[in-house]
Coordinates of N, CA and C in Angstrom, one line a residue:
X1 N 5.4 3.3 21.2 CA 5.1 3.7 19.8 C 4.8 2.4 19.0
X2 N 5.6 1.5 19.5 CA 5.7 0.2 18.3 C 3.9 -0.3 18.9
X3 N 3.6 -0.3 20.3 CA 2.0 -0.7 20.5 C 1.1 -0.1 19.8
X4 N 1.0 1.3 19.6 CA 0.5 2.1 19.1 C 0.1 1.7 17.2
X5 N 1.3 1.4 16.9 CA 1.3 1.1 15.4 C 0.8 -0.2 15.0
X6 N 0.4 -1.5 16.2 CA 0.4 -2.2 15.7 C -1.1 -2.1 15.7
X7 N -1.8 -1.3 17.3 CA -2.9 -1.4 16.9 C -3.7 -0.6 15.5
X8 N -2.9 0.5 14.9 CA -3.7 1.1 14.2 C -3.2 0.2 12.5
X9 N -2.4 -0.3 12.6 CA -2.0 -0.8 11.3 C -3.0 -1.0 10.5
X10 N -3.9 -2.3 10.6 CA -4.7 -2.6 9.7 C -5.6 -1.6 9.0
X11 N -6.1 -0.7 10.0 CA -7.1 1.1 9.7 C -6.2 1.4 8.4
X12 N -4.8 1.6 9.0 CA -4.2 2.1 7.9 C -3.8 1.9 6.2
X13 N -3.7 0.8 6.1 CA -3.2 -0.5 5.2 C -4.4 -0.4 4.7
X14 N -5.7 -0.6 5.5 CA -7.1 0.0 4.7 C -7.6 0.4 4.0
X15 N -7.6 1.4 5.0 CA -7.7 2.9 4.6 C -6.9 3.0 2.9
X16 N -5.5 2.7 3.2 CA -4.4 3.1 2.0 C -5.4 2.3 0.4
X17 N -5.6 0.6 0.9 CA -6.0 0.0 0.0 C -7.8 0.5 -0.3
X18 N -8.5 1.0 0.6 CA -9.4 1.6 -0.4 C -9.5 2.7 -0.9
X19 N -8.5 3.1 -0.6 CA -7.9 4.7 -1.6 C -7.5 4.4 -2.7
X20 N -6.9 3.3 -2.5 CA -6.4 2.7 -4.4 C -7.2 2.0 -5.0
X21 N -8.2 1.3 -4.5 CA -8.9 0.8 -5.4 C -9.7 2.0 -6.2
X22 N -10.4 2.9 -5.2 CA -11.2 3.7 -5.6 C -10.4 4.9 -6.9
X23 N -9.0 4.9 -6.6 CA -8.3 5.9 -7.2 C -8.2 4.8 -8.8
X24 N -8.4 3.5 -8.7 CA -8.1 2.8 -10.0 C -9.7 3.3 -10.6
X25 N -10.2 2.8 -10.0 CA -11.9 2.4 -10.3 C -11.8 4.1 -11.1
X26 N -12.3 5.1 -10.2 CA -11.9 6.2 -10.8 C -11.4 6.6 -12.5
X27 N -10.0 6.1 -12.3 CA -9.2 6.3 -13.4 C -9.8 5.7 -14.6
X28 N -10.5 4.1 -14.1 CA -11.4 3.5 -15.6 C -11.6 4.1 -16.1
X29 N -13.3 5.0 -15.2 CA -14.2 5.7 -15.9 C -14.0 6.6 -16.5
X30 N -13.2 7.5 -16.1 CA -12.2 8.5 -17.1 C -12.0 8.4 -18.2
X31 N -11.5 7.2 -18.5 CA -10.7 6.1 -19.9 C -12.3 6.3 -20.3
X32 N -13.1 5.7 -20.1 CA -14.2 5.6 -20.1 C -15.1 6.3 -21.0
X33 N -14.7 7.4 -20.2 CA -15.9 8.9 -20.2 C -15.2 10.0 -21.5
X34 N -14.0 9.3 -21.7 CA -12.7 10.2 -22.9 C -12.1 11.5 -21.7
X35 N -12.8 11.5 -20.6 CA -12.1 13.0 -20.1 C -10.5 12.3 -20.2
X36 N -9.6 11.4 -19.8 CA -8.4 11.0 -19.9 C -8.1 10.3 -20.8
X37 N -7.2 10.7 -21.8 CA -6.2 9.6 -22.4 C -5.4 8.4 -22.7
X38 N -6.0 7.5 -23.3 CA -5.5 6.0 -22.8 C -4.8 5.4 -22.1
X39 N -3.2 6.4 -23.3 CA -2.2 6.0 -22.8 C -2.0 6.4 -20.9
X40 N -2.2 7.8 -20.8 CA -1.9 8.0 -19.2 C -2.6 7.2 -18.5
X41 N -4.3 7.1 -18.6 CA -5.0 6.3 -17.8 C -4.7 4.8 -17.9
X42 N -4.0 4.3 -19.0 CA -3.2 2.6 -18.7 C -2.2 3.2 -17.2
X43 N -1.6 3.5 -17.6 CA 0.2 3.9 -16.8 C -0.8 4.0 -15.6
X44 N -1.6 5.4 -15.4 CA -2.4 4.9 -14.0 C -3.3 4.3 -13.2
X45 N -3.3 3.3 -14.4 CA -4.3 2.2 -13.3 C -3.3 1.2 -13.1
X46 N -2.1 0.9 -13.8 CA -1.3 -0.2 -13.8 C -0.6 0.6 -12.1
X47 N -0.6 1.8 -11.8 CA 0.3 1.6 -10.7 C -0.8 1.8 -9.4
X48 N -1.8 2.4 -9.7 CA -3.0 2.6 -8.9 C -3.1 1.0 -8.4
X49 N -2.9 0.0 -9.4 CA -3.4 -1.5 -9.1 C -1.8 -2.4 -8.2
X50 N -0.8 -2.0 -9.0 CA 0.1 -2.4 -7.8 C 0.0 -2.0 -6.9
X51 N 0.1 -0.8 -6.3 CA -0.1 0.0 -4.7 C -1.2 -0.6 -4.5
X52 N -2.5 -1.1 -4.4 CA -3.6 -1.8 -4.2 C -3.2 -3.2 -3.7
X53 N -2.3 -3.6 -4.3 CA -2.2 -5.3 -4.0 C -1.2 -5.2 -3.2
X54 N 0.1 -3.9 -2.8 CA 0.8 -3.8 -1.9 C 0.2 -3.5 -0.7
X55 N -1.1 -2.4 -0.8 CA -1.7 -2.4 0.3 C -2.4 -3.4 0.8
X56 N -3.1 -4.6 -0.5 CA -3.8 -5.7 0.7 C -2.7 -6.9 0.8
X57 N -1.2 -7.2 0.6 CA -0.5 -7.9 0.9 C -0.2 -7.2 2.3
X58 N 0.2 -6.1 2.6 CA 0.7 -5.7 3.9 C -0.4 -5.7 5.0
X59 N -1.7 -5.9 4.2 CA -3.0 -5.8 5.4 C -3.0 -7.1 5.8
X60 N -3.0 -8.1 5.1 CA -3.2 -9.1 5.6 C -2.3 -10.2 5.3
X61 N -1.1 -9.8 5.8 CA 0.2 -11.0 5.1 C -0.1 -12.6 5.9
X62 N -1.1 -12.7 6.6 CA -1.0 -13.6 7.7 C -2.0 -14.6 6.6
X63 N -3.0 -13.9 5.7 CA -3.9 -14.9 5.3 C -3.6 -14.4 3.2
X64 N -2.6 -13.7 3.3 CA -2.4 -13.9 1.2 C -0.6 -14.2 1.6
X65 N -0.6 -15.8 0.4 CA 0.6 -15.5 0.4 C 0.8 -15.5 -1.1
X66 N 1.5 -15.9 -1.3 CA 2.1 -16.0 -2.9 C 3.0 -16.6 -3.1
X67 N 2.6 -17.9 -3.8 CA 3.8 -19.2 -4.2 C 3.9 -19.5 -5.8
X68 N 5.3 -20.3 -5.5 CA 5.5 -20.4 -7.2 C 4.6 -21.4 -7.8
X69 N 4.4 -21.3 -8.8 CA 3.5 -22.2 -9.7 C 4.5 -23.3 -10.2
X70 N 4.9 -22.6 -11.2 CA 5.2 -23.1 -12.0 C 7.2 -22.6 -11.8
X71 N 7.6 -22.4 -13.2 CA 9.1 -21.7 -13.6 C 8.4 -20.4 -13.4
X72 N 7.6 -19.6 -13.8 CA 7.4 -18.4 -14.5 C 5.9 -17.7 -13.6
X73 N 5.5 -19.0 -13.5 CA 3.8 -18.2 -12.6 C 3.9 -18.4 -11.2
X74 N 2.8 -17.6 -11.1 CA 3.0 -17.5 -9.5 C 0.9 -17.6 -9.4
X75 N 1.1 -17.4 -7.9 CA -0.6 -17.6 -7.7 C -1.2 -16.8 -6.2
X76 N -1.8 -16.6 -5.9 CA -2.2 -15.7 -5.1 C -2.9 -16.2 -4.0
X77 N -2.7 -16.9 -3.1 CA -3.7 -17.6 -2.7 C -4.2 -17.5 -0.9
X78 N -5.3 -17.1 -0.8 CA -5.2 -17.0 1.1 C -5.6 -18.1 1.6
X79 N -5.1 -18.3 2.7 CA -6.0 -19.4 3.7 C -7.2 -19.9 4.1
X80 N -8.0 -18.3 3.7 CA -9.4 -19.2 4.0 C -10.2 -20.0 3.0
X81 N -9.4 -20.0 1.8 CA -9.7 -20.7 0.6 C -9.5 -22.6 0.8
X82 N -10.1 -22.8 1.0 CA -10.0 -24.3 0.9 C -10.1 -25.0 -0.2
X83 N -9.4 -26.4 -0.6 CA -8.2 -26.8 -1.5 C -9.6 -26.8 -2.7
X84 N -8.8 -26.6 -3.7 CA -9.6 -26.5 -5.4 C -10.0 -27.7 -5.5
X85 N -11.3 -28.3 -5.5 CA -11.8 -29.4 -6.0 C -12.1 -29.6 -7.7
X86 N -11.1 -28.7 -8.4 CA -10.9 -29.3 -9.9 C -9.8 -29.6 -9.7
X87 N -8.6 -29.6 -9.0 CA -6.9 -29.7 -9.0 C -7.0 -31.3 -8.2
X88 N -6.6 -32.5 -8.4 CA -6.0 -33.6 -7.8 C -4.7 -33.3 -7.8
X89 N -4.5 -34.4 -6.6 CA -3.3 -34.4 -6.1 C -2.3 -35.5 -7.0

């Protein structure tokens, strides 16, 4: 069972994260178009957009991590990004 899961994980995690994107994107245009009301359509894109970043941290934990910045910030950063040539060391 555990073979099974590992091969379908990423499909899933996916799958999950382009369901959320599309369910935020969605929700914009709503806001958008007046069929939804602000306030609701804030509330649901704010969690449509966490479940989104929960689904691509769980997709690809190997290449996003997230480290402290500072006291208070944090930064998102994956691997295949190579180092910021405005930031010295």
């Amino acid at each position: 069972m555990k073979r099974l899961w590992q091969k379908h994980k990423k499909k899933v995690f996916g799958s999950f994260a382009f369901l959320m994107f599309f369910l935020m994107y969605g929700t914009v245009g709503a806001v958008e178009c007046d069929t939804l009301p602000l306030f609701e359509g804030t509330i649901r894109s704010i969690i449509f957009l966490a479940l989104w970043v929960l689904a691509l941290l769980l997709l690809g934990e190997e290449h996003i991590t997230i480290e402290t910045v500072e006291k208070d910030r944090y930064a998102i950063t994956t691997k295949r990004n190579g180092p910021n040539p405005k930031e010295k060391n």
